[in-house]
Amino acid sequence: MNALAATSRNFRQAARLLGLDSKLEKSLLIPFREIKVECTIPKDDGTLASFIGFRVQHDNARGPMKGGIRYHPEVRIVV
């Protein structure tokens, strides 16, 4: 089981125990928006390097969104 599946399972169990409304549970579990960008830049040796970045936003109810930043060459969006 991957980290997303384990976290989702734990969240659903906690939501059930807390008696969360299904609409609230869904809004917390499913992202509002997922943004993927790809940036290609020239390196010092003249070759090109491509980098992929992701931004996942969950809730904008309290205004502009701010999230954590993760840097790793193996970061992927898991669905």
GROMACS .gro file of C-alpha atoms in nm:
model
   79
    1MET     CA    1   0.000   0.000   0.000
    2ASN     CA    2   0.143   0.340  -0.096
    3ALA     CA    3   0.147   0.645   0.132
    4LEU     CA    4  -0.156   0.806  -0.035
    5ALA     CA    5  -0.369   0.493   0.002
    6ALA     CA    6  -0.270   0.450   0.367
    7THR     CA    7  -0.337   0.815   0.449
    8SER     CA    8  -0.672   0.809   0.268
    9ARG     CA    9  -0.775   0.495   0.455
   10ASN     CA   10  -0.680   0.649   0.790
   11PHE     CA   11  -0.859   0.974   0.705
   12ARG     CA   12  -1.180   0.793   0.604
   13GLN     CA   13  -1.173   0.593   0.926
   14ALA     CA   14  -1.123   0.910   1.134
   15ALA     CA   15  -1.400   1.091   0.943
   16ARG     CA   16  -1.638   0.803   1.010
   17LEU     CA   17  -1.550   0.799   1.382
   18LEU     CA   18  -1.598   1.177   1.403
   19GLY     CA   19  -1.924   1.165   1.212
   20LEU     CA   20  -1.808   1.414   0.948
   21ASP     CA   21  -2.059   1.518   0.687
   22SER     CA   22  -1.982   1.341   0.357
   23LYS     CA   23  -1.957   1.676   0.173
   24LEU     CA   24  -1.695   1.801   0.421
   25GLU     CA   25  -1.509   1.469   0.403
   26LYS     CA   26  -1.497   1.491   0.023
   27SER     CA   27  -1.375   1.854   0.029
   28LEU     CA   28  -1.089   1.757   0.262
   29LEU     CA   29  -0.997   1.440   0.073
   30ILE     CA   30  -1.013   1.556  -0.290
   31PRO     CA   31  -0.793   1.850  -0.401
   32PHE     CA   32  -0.959   2.166  -0.532
   33ARG     CA   33  -0.691   2.207  -0.799
   34GLU     CA   34  -0.377   2.032  -0.925
   35ILE     CA   35  -0.130   2.233  -1.131
   36LYS     CA   36   0.159   2.077  -1.324
   37VAL     CA   37   0.430   2.284  -1.490
   38GLU     CA   38   0.733   2.187  -1.695
   39CYS     CA   39   1.030   2.418  -1.730
   40THR     CA   40   1.318   2.361  -1.969
   41ILE     CA   41   1.634   2.560  -1.904
   42PRO     CA   42   1.982   2.567  -2.057
   43LYS     CA   43   2.259   2.429  -1.838
   44ASP     CA   44   2.612   2.570  -1.816
   45ASP     CA   45   2.738   2.307  -2.062
   46GLY     CA   46   2.481   2.412  -2.325
   47THR     CA   47   2.250   2.112  -2.288
   48LEU     CA   48   1.888   2.149  -2.186
   49ALA     CA   49   1.738   2.018  -1.864
   50SER     CA   50   1.364   1.977  -1.802
   51PHE     CA   51   1.208   2.003  -1.459
   52ILE     CA   52   0.850   1.922  -1.361
   53GLY     CA   53   0.675   2.098  -1.075
   54PHE     CA   54   0.342   2.035  -0.904
   55ARG     CA   55   0.113   2.250  -0.690
   56VAL     CA   56  -0.186   2.088  -0.521
   57GLN     CA   57  -0.443   2.319  -0.364
   58HIS     CA   58  -0.705   2.181  -0.128
   59ASP     CA   59  -0.929   2.462   0.000
   60ASN     CA   60  -0.960   2.832  -0.079
   61ALA     CA   61  -1.239   2.907   0.171
   62ARG     CA   62  -1.011   3.131   0.379
   63GLY     CA   63  -0.856   3.319   0.088
   64PRO     CA   64  -0.530   3.268  -0.102
   65MET     CA   65  -0.378   2.924  -0.064
   66LYS     CA   66  -0.036   2.851   0.080
   67GLY     CA   67   0.113   2.507   0.095
   68GLY     CA   68   0.424   2.314   0.178
   69ILE     CA   69   0.716   2.295  -0.060
   70ARG     CA   70   0.880   1.966  -0.152
   71TYR     CA   71   1.190   1.929  -0.368
   72HIS     CA   72   1.293   1.586  -0.487
   73PRO     CA   73   1.382   1.448  -0.830
   74GLU     CA   74   1.135   1.160  -0.786
   75VAL     CA   75   0.826   1.362  -0.680
   76ARG     CA   76   0.515   1.242  -0.865
   77ILE     CA   77   0.142   1.302  -0.834
   78VAL     CA   78  -0.022   0.979  -0.720
   79VAL     CA   79  -0.391   0.925  -0.793
   0.00000   0.00000   0.00000
